mmCIF file of C-alpha atoms in Angstrom:
data_model
loop_
_atom_site.group_PDB
_atom_site.id
_atom_site.type_symbol
_atom_site.label_atom_id
_atom_site.label_comp_id
_atom_site.label_asym_id
_atom_site.label_seq_id
_atom_site.Cartn_x
_atom_site.Cartn_y
_atom_site.Cartn_z
ATOM 1 C CA MET A 1099 -0.340 0.033 0.119
ATOM 2 C CA LYS A 1100 1.456 3.415 -0.662
ATOM 3 C CA LEU A 1101 0.781 6.577 1.523
ATOM 4 C CA GLN A 1102 -0.923 9.192 -0.184
ATOM 5 C CA PHE A 1103 0.529 12.615 0.837
ATOM 6 C CA LYS A 1104 -1.469 16.089 0.800
ATOM 7 C CA HIS A 1105 -0.015 19.323 -0.019
ATOM 8 C CA GLN A 1106 -0.829 21.392 3.022
ATOM 9 C CA LYS A 1107 -0.054 25.445 2.346
ATOM 10 C CA PHE A 1108 0.953 25.860 6.122
ATOM 11 C CA GLN A 1109 3.497 23.311 5.842
ATOM 12 C CA ALA A 1110 4.931 25.095 2.424
ATOM 13 C CA ASP A 1111 4.771 28.701 3.732
ATOM 14 C CA ALA A 1112 6.801 26.982 7.310
ATOM 15 C CA ALA A 1113 9.462 25.894 4.910
ATOM 16 C CA LYS A 1114 9.773 29.388 2.396
ATOM 17 C CA ALA A 1115 9.683 31.561 5.705
ATOM 18 C CA VAL A 1116 13.135 29.519 6.651
ATOM 19 C CA VAL A 1117 14.179 29.807 3.206
ATOM 20 C CA ASP A 1118 12.958 33.738 2.605
ATOM 21 C CA VAL A 1119 15.887 34.139 5.519
ATOM 22 C CA PHE A 1120 18.674 33.966 3.262
ATOM 23 C CA ALA A 1121 17.136 35.432 0.057
ATOM 24 C CA GLY A 1122 20.312 36.671 -1.788
ATOM 25 C CA GLN A 1123 22.513 33.346 -1.049
ATOM 26 C CA PRO A 1124 23.402 31.836 -4.504
ATOM 27 C CA TYR A 1125 23.569 28.413 -5.024
ATOM 28 C CA LEU A 1126 26.679 27.131 -4.589
ATOM 29 C CA THR A 1127 28.324 23.641 -3.709
ATOM 30 C CA PRO A 1128 31.237 23.130 -2.835
ATOM 31 C CA THR A 1129 34.067 20.622 -2.275
ATOM 32 C CA TYR A 1130 36.923 19.989 -0.799
ATOM 33 C CA MET A 1131 39.618 17.300 0.125
ATOM 34 C CA MET A 1132 38.432 15.348 3.259
ATOM 35 C CA ASP A 1133 41.111 14.743 6.080
ATOM 36 C CA ARG A 1134 42.322 11.059 4.480
ATOM 37 C CA GLY A 1135 43.826 10.184 8.292
ATOM 38 C CA THR A 1136 47.019 8.101 8.823
ATOM 39 C CA GLY A 1137 47.455 4.363 9.655
ATOM 40 C CA THR A 1138 47.513 1.503 7.107
ATOM 41 C CA PHE A 1139 44.167 1.313 4.598
ATOM 42 C CA GLN A 1140 43.777 0.193 0.943
ATOM 43 C CA ILE A 1141 43.686 2.932 -1.574
ATOM 44 C CA GLY A 1142 41.671 2.336 -4.123
ATOM 45 C CA MET A 1143 41.761 3.775 -8.229
ATOM 46 C CA ASN A 1144 39.037 6.399 -7.534
ATOM 47 C CA GLU A 1145 40.913 7.979 -4.139
ATOM 48 C CA ASP A 1146 40.563 11.704 -5.048
ATOM 49 C CA GLU A 1147 36.934 10.856 -5.855
ATOM 50 C CA ASP A 1148 37.117 8.988 -2.718
ATOM 51 C CA PHE A 1149 37.788 11.690 -0.792
ATOM 52 C CA THR A 1150 36.268 14.589 -2.069
ATOM 53 C CA GLY A 1151 33.827 16.141 0.580
ATOM 54 C CA TRP A 1152 30.676 18.089 -0.188
ATOM 55 C CA ARG A 1153 29.803 20.792 2.367
ATOM 56 C CA ASN A 1154 27.503 23.964 2.862
ATOM 57 C CA GLN A 1155 28.457 26.794 1.505
ATOM 58 C CA PRO A 1156 28.519 29.623 4.219
ATOM 59 C CA LEU A 1157 26.854 32.667 3.748
ATOM 60 C CA VAL A 1158 27.917 35.141 0.962
ATOM 61 C CA PRO A 1159 29.802 38.381 2.950
ATOM 62 C CA GLU A 1160 26.387 40.663 0.936
ATOM 63 C CA LEU A 1161 24.222 38.726 3.866
ATOM 64 C CA SER A 1162 25.194 40.781 6.921
ATOM 65 C CA ASN A 1163 24.218 39.870 10.196
ATOM 66 C CA ARG A 1164 21.935 43.309 9.543
ATOM 67 C CA VAL A 1165 20.637 41.925 6.350
ATOM 68 C CA ILE A 1166 19.613 38.926 7.879
ATOM 69 C CA LEU A 1167 17.650 40.313 10.863
ATOM 70 C CA GLU A 1168 16.172 42.916 8.446
ATOM 71 C CA GLN A 1169 14.360 39.657 6.500
ATOM 72 C CA ILE A 1170 13.961 37.821 9.464
ATOM 73 C CA GLN A 1171 11.766 41.002 10.764
ATOM 74 C CA LYS A 1172 10.254 40.964 7.209
ATOM 75 C CA ILE A 1173 8.672 37.714 7.330
ATOM 76 C CA GLN A 1174 7.626 38.121 11.228
ATOM 77 C CA ARG A 1175 6.105 41.002 10.328
ATOM 78 C CA ALA A 1176 4.046 39.013 7.808
ATOM 79 C CA TYR A 1177 2.974 36.469 10.195
ATOM 80 C CA GLN A 1178 2.273 38.839 12.923
ATOM 81 C CA ILE A 1179 4.752 37.492 15.394
ATOM 82 C CA ALA A 1180 6.815 40.493 17.239
ATOM 83 C CA PRO A 1181 9.783 41.699 15.365
ATOM 84 C CA SER A 1182 13.274 40.773 16.507
ATOM 85 C CA GLN A 1183 15.248 43.238 17.597
ATOM 86 C CA LYS A 1184 18.455 41.409 17.355
ATOM 87 C CA LEU A 1185 19.593 38.162 16.107
ATOM 88 C CA GLU A 1186 18.889 35.893 18.871
ATOM 89 C CA GLY A 1187 21.192 33.110 20.163
ATOM 90 C CA GLU A 1188 24.688 32.245 19.034
ATOM 91 C CA GLY A 1189 24.661 32.211 15.285
ATOM 92 C CA TYR A 1190 22.004 31.532 13.029
ATOM 93 C CA ASN A 1191 19.362 29.945 15.060
ATOM 94 C CA LEU A 1192 15.207 30.062 13.946
ATOM 95 C CA THR A 1193 12.565 28.821 15.658
ATOM 96 C CA ILE A 1194 9.617 27.136 14.071
ATOM 97 C CA GLU A 1195 6.547 26.511 16.554
ATOM 98 C CA MET A 1196 4.122 23.550 14.769
ATOM 99 C CA GLU A 1197 1.228 22.403 16.665
ATOM 100 C CA THR A 1198 1.373 18.517 17.738
ATOM 101 C CA GLY A 1199 0.151 16.205 15.181
ATOM 102 C CA VAL A 1200 0.216 18.621 11.942
ATOM 103 C CA GLY A 1201 3.298 17.142 10.444
ATOM 104 C CA LYS A 1202 6.089 18.972 12.112
ATOM 105 C CA THR A 1203 8.986 15.964 10.897
ATOM 106 C CA TYR A 1204 7.184 16.251 6.963
ATOM 107 C CA THR A 1205 7.866 20.151 7.356
ATOM 108 C CA TYR A 1206 11.567 20.289 8.619
ATOM 109 C CA ILE A 1207 11.840 17.206 5.703
ATOM 110 C CA LYS A 1208 10.275 19.638 3.034
ATOM 111 C CA THR A 1209 12.563 22.646 4.415
ATOM 112 C CA MET A 1210 15.571 20.843 3.642
ATOM 113 C CA PHE A 1211 14.341 20.096 -0.561
ATOM 114 C CA GLU A 1212 13.674 23.423 -0.259
ATOM 115 C CA LEU A 1213 16.995 24.822 1.119
ATOM 116 C CA ASN A 1214 18.616 22.460 -1.457
ATOM 117 C CA LYS A 1215 16.863 23.520 -4.180
ATOM 118 C CA HIS A 1216 17.492 27.146 -3.680
ATOM 119 C CA TYR A 1217 21.076 27.167 -2.104
ATOM 120 C CA GLY A 1218 22.345 24.031 -2.769
ATOM 121 C CA TRP A 1219 22.946 22.945 1.094
ATOM 122 C CA SER A 1220 22.686 19.351 1.253
ATOM 123 C CA GLU A 1221 24.421 18.094 4.715
ATOM 124 C CA PHE A 1222 21.961 17.865 7.534
ATOM 125 C CA ILE A 1223 21.728 16.608 11.350
ATOM 126 C CA VAL A 1224 18.559 15.705 12.825
ATOM 127 C CA VAL A 1225 18.894 16.215 16.719
ATOM 128 C CA VAL A 1226 16.234 14.643 18.628
ATOM 129 C CA PRO A 1227 15.600 13.620 22.452
ATOM 130 C CA SER A 1228 15.369 10.254 22.689
ATOM 131 C CA ILE A 1229 15.951 6.689 20.642
ATOM 132 C CA ALA A 1230 12.198 6.634 20.656
ATOM 133 C CA ILE A 1231 11.635 9.770 18.961
ATOM 134 C CA ARG A 1232 14.735 9.269 16.684
ATOM 135 C CA GLU A 1233 12.598 5.695 15.663
ATOM 136 C CA GLY A 1234 9.899 7.823 14.573
ATOM 137 C CA VAL A 1235 11.652 10.510 12.557
ATOM 138 C CA TYR A 1236 13.608 7.577 10.719
ATOM 139 C CA LYS A 1237 10.064 5.725 9.539
ATOM 140 C CA SER A 1238 9.285 9.451 8.903
ATOM 141 C CA PHE A 1239 11.864 9.575 6.012
ATOM 142 C CA GLU A 1240 11.177 6.353 4.977
ATOM 143 C CA VAL A 1241 7.659 6.843 4.250
ATOM 144 C CA THR A 1242 7.932 10.013 2.559
ATOM 145 C CA GLN A 1243 11.012 9.411 0.178
ATOM 146 C CA GLU A 1244 8.700 8.575 -3.122
ATOM 147 C CA HIS A 1245 6.542 11.620 -1.770
ATOM 148 C CA PHE A 1246 9.305 14.279 -1.791
ATOM 149 C CA ALA A 1247 11.062 12.167 -4.548
ATOM 150 C CA GLU A 1248 7.923 12.497 -7.341
ATOM 151 C CA GLU A 1249 7.833 16.612 -6.509
ATOM 152 C CA TYR A 1250 11.726 17.611 -5.903
ATOM 153 C CA GLY A 1251 13.383 14.939 -8.793
ATOM 154 C CA LYS A 1252 15.870 13.431 -6.037
ATOM 155 C CA LYS A 1253 16.066 11.209 -3.123
ATOM 156 C CA ILE A 1254 17.559 12.023 0.482
ATOM 157 C CA ARG A 1255 20.152 9.434 1.760
ATOM 158 C CA PHE A 1256 19.595 9.382 5.828
ATOM 159 C CA PHE A 1257 20.650 7.303 8.730
ATOM 160 C CA ILE A 1258 20.765 6.616 12.079
ATOM 161 C CA TYR A 1259 24.349 7.364 13.632
ATOM 162 C CA ASN A 1260 25.841 4.678 15.349
ATOM 163 C CA SER A 1261 29.137 4.751 16.883
ATOM 164 C CA ALA A 1262 29.813 1.305 15.643
ATOM 165 C CA GLN A 1263 29.431 2.645 11.839
ATOM 166 C CA LEU A 1264 31.649 4.692 11.353
ATOM 167 C CA THR A 1265 31.881 4.503 7.388
ATOM 168 C CA GLU A 1266 28.285 6.280 7.231
ATOM 169 C CA ILE A 1267 29.887 9.145 8.486
ATOM 170 C CA ASP A 1268 32.557 9.503 5.201
ATOM 171 C CA ARG A 1269 29.638 8.810 3.037
ATOM 172 C CA PHE A 1270 27.867 11.549 5.217
ATOM 173 C CA ALA A 1271 30.754 13.994 3.985
ATOM 174 C CA SER A 1272 31.662 12.592 0.516
ATOM 175 C CA ASP A 1273 28.244 11.909 -0.952
ATOM 176 C CA SER A 1274 26.791 14.640 -3.318
ATOM 177 C CA SER A 1275 22.830 14.280 -2.652
ATOM 178 C CA ILE A 1276 20.863 15.721 0.445
ATOM 179 C CA ASN A 1277 22.308 13.196 3.177
ATOM 180 C CA VAL A 1278 20.683 13.572 7.194
ATOM 181 C CA MET A 1279 22.322 12.291 9.817
ATOM 182 C CA ILE A 1280 19.789 11.337 12.486
ATOM 183 C CA ILE A 1281 21.107 11.515 16.416
ATOM 184 C CA ASN A 1282 19.691 11.303 19.401
ATOM 185 C CA SER A 1283 21.621 13.799 22.256
ATOM 186 C CA GLN A 1284 22.758 11.178 24.400
ATOM 187 C CA ALA A 1285 24.977 9.908 21.431
ATOM 188 C CA PHE A 1286 27.060 12.562 21.842
ATOM 189 C CA ASN A 1287 25.707 14.344 25.510
ATOM 190 C CA ALA A 1288 26.409 11.130 27.776
ATOM 191 C CA ARG A 1289 29.253 9.855 29.794
ATOM 192 C CA GLY A 1290 29.367 6.328 28.159
ATOM 193 C CA LYS A 1291 32.258 4.921 26.242
ATOM 194 C CA ASP A 1292 29.952 4.557 23.303
ATOM 195 C CA ALA A 1293 28.768 8.156 23.204
ATOM 196 C CA ARG A 1294 32.672 9.540 23.683
ATOM 197 C CA ARG A 1295 33.606 8.026 20.968
ATOM 198 C CA ILE A 1296 32.455 10.693 18.398
ATOM 199 C CA TYR A 1297 35.214 13.102 19.890
ATOM 200 C CA MET A 1298 37.762 10.136 19.927
ATOM 201 C CA LYS A 1299 40.607 9.549 17.760
ATOM 202 C CA LEU A 1300 39.815 5.879 16.454
ATOM 203 C CA ASP A 1301 42.241 3.562 14.856
ATOM 204 C CA GLU A 1302 39.084 2.044 12.792
ATOM 205 C CA PHE A 1303 38.684 5.631 11.792
ATOM 206 C CA ARG A 1304 42.225 6.292 10.476
ATOM 207 C CA SER A 1305 43.088 7.887 13.945
ATOM 208 C CA ARG A 1306 40.270 10.751 12.820
ATOM 209 C CA ARG A 1307 37.710 12.022 15.114
ATOM 210 C CA PRO A 1308 34.236 11.322 13.980
ATOM 211 C CA ILE A 1309 33.490 14.749 14.788
ATOM 212 C CA ASP A 1310 35.771 16.787 12.936
ATOM 213 C CA ILE A 1311 35.095 15.128 9.718
ATOM 214 C CA ILE A 1312 31.196 15.643 10.097
ATOM 215 C CA ALA A 1313 32.146 19.585 11.447
ATOM 216 C CA LYS A 1314 33.553 20.275 7.928
ATOM 217 C CA THR A 1315 30.521 19.781 5.920
ATOM 218 C CA ASN A 1316 29.140 23.131 7.942
ATOM 219 C CA PRO A 1317 25.553 21.101 8.759
ATOM 220 C CA VAL A 1318 22.422 22.566 9.545
ATOM 221 C CA ILE A 1319 21.334 21.319 12.622
ATOM 222 C CA ILE A 1320 17.211 20.418 13.003
ATOM 223 C CA ILE A 1321 16.425 20.199 16.746
ATOM 224 C CA ASP A 1322 13.006 18.168 17.476
ATOM 225 C CA GLU A 1323 11.895 19.381 20.293
ATOM 226 C CA PRO A 1324 14.803 21.446 21.695
ATOM 227 C CA GLN A 1325 12.841 21.780 25.183
ATOM 228 C CA SER A 1326 13.602 18.506 25.552
ATOM 229 C CA VAL A 1327 17.259 18.568 23.828
ATOM 230 C CA GLU A 1328 18.839 21.558 24.274
ATOM 231 C CA GLY A 1329 20.614 21.808 28.230
ATOM 232 C CA LYS A 1330 23.833 23.452 28.960
ATOM 233 C CA GLN A 1331 26.151 20.881 28.385
ATOM 234 C CA THR A 1332 24.067 20.300 24.863
ATOM 235 C CA LYS A 1333 24.649 23.555 24.023
ATOM 236 C CA GLU A 1334 28.337 23.441 24.120
ATOM 237 C CA ARG A 1335 28.276 20.178 22.597
ATOM 238 C CA LEU A 1336 26.274 21.112 19.532
ATOM 239 C CA ARG A 1337 29.000 24.024 18.832
ATOM 240 C CA GLU A 1338 31.306 21.229 18.157
ATOM 241 C CA PHE A 1339 29.392 20.138 15.028
ATOM 242 C CA HIS A 1340 29.759 23.834 13.581
ATOM 243 C CA PRO A 1341 26.651 24.356 12.172
ATOM 244 C CA LEU A 1342 25.966 26.796 9.371
ATOM 245 C CA MET A 1343 22.926 27.748 11.257
ATOM 246 C CA THR A 1344 20.355 26.105 13.710
ATOM 247 C CA LEU A 1345 16.253 25.518 13.273
ATOM 248 C CA ARG A 1346 14.297 24.693 15.960
ATOM 249 C CA TYR A 1347 10.960 22.829 15.919
ATOM 250 C CA SER A 1348 8.572 22.092 18.560
ATOM 251 C CA ALA A 1349 4.999 22.645 19.727
ATOM 252 C CA THR A 1350 6.119 23.712 23.658
ATOM 253 C CA HIS A 1351 9.112 25.597 23.350
ATOM 254 C CA LYS A 1352 10.517 27.541 26.438
ATOM 255 C CA ALA A 1353 10.214 30.986 26.610
ATOM 256 C CA ASP A 1354 13.618 31.502 27.260
ATOM 257 C CA SER A 1355 15.118 29.894 24.073
ATOM 258 C CA ILE A 1356 12.883 31.289 21.511
ATOM 259 C CA TYR A 1357 15.125 32.524 19.036
ATOM 260 C CA ASN A 1358 14.137 34.471 16.071
ATOM 261 C CA MET A 1359 10.542 32.635 15.921
ATOM 262 C CA ILE A 1360 9.637 33.065 11.971
ATOM 263 C CA TYR A 1361 6.963 31.104 11.946
ATOM 264 C CA ARG A 1362 3.923 29.911 13.779
ATOM 265 C CA LEU A 1363 0.723 27.483 14.291
ATOM 266 C CA ASP A 1364 -0.378 27.493 17.404
ATOM 267 C CA ALA A 1365 -2.854 24.843 19.054
ATOM 268 C CA MET A 1366 -5.695 27.395 17.840
ATOM 269 C CA GLU A 1367 -4.825 27.769 14.672
ATOM 270 C CA ALA A 1368 -4.570 24.642 14.109
ATOM 271 C CA TYR A 1369 -7.541 23.793 15.353
ATOM 272 C CA ASN A 1370 -9.207 26.607 13.334
ATOM 273 C CA LYS A 1371 -7.710 25.009 10.237
ATOM 274 C CA ARG A 1372 -9.213 21.997 10.838
ATOM 275 C CA LEU A 1373 -5.848 19.784 11.303
ATOM 276 C CA VAL A 1374 -6.646 18.933 15.111
ATOM 277 C CA LYS A 1375 -9.775 17.775 16.292
ATOM 278 C CA LYS A 1376 -10.216 18.891 19.478
ATOM 279 C CA ILE A 1377 -7.757 21.277 22.360
ATOM 280 C CA ALA A 1378 -7.762 20.447 25.945
ATOM 281 C CA VAL A 1379 -6.525 23.121 28.158
ATOM 282 C CA LYS A 1380 -4.898 22.614 31.310
ATOM 283 C CA GLY A 1381 -3.842 25.580 32.206
ATOM 284 C CA ILE A 1382 -3.466 29.036 30.424
ATOM 285 C CA THR A 1383 0.305 30.905 30.169
ATOM 286 C CA GLU A 1384 1.808 33.599 27.445
ATOM 287 C CA SER A 1385 4.322 32.179 25.557
ATOM 288 C CA GLY A 1386 5.577 34.456 22.874
ATOM 289 C CA SER A 1387 2.658 36.547 22.081
ATOM 290 C CA THR A 1388 1.841 37.570 18.428
ATOM 291 C CA ALA A 1389 0.621 40.949 19.884
ATOM 292 C CA THR A 1390 3.205 43.619 18.890
ATOM 293 C CA GLU A 1391 0.795 46.539 19.787
ATOM 294 C CA SER A 1392 -1.887 47.464 22.393
ATOM 295 C CA TYR A 1393 -1.510 44.162 24.386
ATOM 296 C CA VAL A 1394 -4.195 43.464 26.639
ATOM 297 C CA TYR A 1395 -5.336 40.060 28.309
ATOM 298 C CA LEU A 1396 -8.575 39.700 30.636
ATOM 299 C CA GLN A 1397 -7.788 37.514 33.424
ATOM 300 C CA SER A 1398 -10.836 37.679 35.046
ATOM 301 C CA ILE A 1399 -14.546 38.936 35.792
ATOM 302 C CA ASN A 1400 -15.275 39.504 38.893
ATOM 303 C CA LEU A 1401 -18.929 39.645 39.731
ATOM 304 C CA SER A 1402 -20.571 41.099 43.159
ATOM 305 C CA LYS A 1403 -23.167 43.139 44.756
ATOM 306 C CA ALA A 1404 -21.496 45.970 43.528
ATOM 307 C CA ASP A 1405 -20.373 46.983 39.899
ATOM 308 C CA PRO A 1406 -18.582 44.720 38.162
ATOM 309 C CA THR A 1407 -14.646 44.581 37.977
ATOM 310 C CA ALA A 1408 -12.343 43.030 35.551
ATOM 311 C CA THR A 1409 -8.758 41.496 36.198
ATOM 312 C CA ILE A 1410 -6.431 43.069 33.421
ATOM 313 C CA GLN A 1411 -3.210 42.770 32.574
ATOM 314 C CA PHE A 1412 -1.415 45.188 30.097
ATOM 315 C CA ASP A 1413 1.680 47.025 29.308
ATOM 316 C CA TYR A 1414 3.228 49.560 31.339
ATOM 317 C CA LYS A 1415 6.274 52.162 30.665
ATOM 318 C CA GLY A 1416 8.636 52.015 33.645
ATOM 319 C CA THR A 1417 12.009 53.760 34.067
ATOM 320 C CA SER A 1418 13.593 50.107 33.195
ATOM 321 C CA GLY A 1419 11.312 49.591 30.023
ATOM 322 C CA ILE A 1420 8.012 47.864 29.374
ATOM 323 C CA ARG A 1421 6.788 45.427 31.822
ATOM 324 C CA LYS A 1422 3.495 43.696 32.112
ATOM 325 C CA VAL A 1423 1.292 44.485 35.058
ATOM 326 C CA THR A 1424 -2.025 42.919 36.160
ATOM 327 C CA GLN A 1425 -4.508 45.000 37.661
ATOM 328 C CA THR A 1426 -8.225 44.812 38.654
ATOM 329 C CA VAL A 1427 -10.334 47.883 37.111
ATOM 330 C CA GLY A 1428 -13.466 49.618 36.974
ATOM 331 C CA ILE A 1429 -15.709 51.868 34.462
ATOM 332 C CA GLY A 1430 -13.565 54.926 33.633
ATOM 333 C CA PHE A 1431 -10.156 53.100 33.924
ATOM 334 C CA ASN A 1432 -7.865 54.761 31.369
ATOM 335 C CA LEU A 1433 -5.530 52.326 29.924
ATOM 336 C CA TYR A 1434 -3.104 55.535 28.183
ATOM 337 C CA ASP A 1435 -2.940 57.104 31.898
ATOM 338 C CA GLN A 1436 -2.171 53.999 34.072
ATOM 339 C CA SER A 1437 0.161 52.600 31.717
ATOM 340 C CA ASN A 1438 2.286 55.930 32.184
ATOM 341 C CA GLY A 1439 1.579 57.319 28.994
ATOM 342 C CA MET A 1440 2.143 53.830 26.619
ATOM 343 C CA GLU A 1441 1.270 55.413 22.695
ATOM 344 C CA GLU A 1442 -0.714 52.402 21.977
ATOM 345 C CA TYR A 1443 -3.074 52.986 24.633
ATOM 346 C CA ARG A 1444 -3.912 56.496 23.620
ATOM 347 C CA ASN A 1445 -6.920 56.126 21.582
ATOM 348 C CA ASN A 1446 -9.935 55.089 23.133
ATOM 349 C CA PHE A 1447 -8.565 52.061 25.882
ATOM 350 C CA VAL A 1448 -10.891 53.090 28.511
ATOM 351 C CA VAL A 1449 -13.133 50.625 30.379
ATOM 352 C CA LYS A 1450 -16.868 51.866 29.810
#
């Protein structure tokens, strides 16, 4: 039985948002000579071809940080996301929020094809929080292989990192097609002997370190469920992969690690688009409001024998910057006056 996949506009939009951040980057597929290593090994007739590495071309000088930030801000305004004031996080980091069950894995696989189509980038690493999710992601690559091959005319070569199968690392670096390594964070972040092998000079790997061969490719790192992956140590370890950029996909990002959000499909929008059947709410918290002006949040309406009141949250302009305050208000409450003159509340923000 062959699975049929429906093209969803929101998945194409999410992929396009990533591509558009780097508008102006030319299509380039640079090669280099890989480290042959040392020790005794058989030299083949096609040695130069066997050791020709393929890597992702870094951004051209014309795409300065200022230009990238401007392009991010343009995308954010188009999707009603509060614009970033600076490039957040280390290097180039982009956050994509997608509700569970709407095809997050499909979306980032499509994004790989689009980045390859527009810019020639072909080396990708998917980092997942557990072995169970790793197996699920691998299955998604399997079942979508033919679907994407029909759309893009090429296939992805994908594999699960295994410290005992190091020939896959050489293939990852030397293959000219789109290559994806799927790895769970424990494989490079734990203290066990197998985890440490990625940083060791190994006799069976010609006295080379696997991490060095991987890092030479300037991979695009995709973090699946970063809130379950990115601790302090993981962030430090990921630097050693020398990523060209990092893309973060989740439905529940941590508030302190949302870097340059460029696309959001939250639970309510997924429900309105009939992508999920129902929403179960356990509690309410604000996590990256899309509001860029006139923010007001109604917490409760309070009824008693006296006139009703409401408890609201709104922006307040203090000496150290804008912060959110909560007050119980009644008839005649003027948000402009009580916010210390926030311009967004100047016209008719009065409780009646």
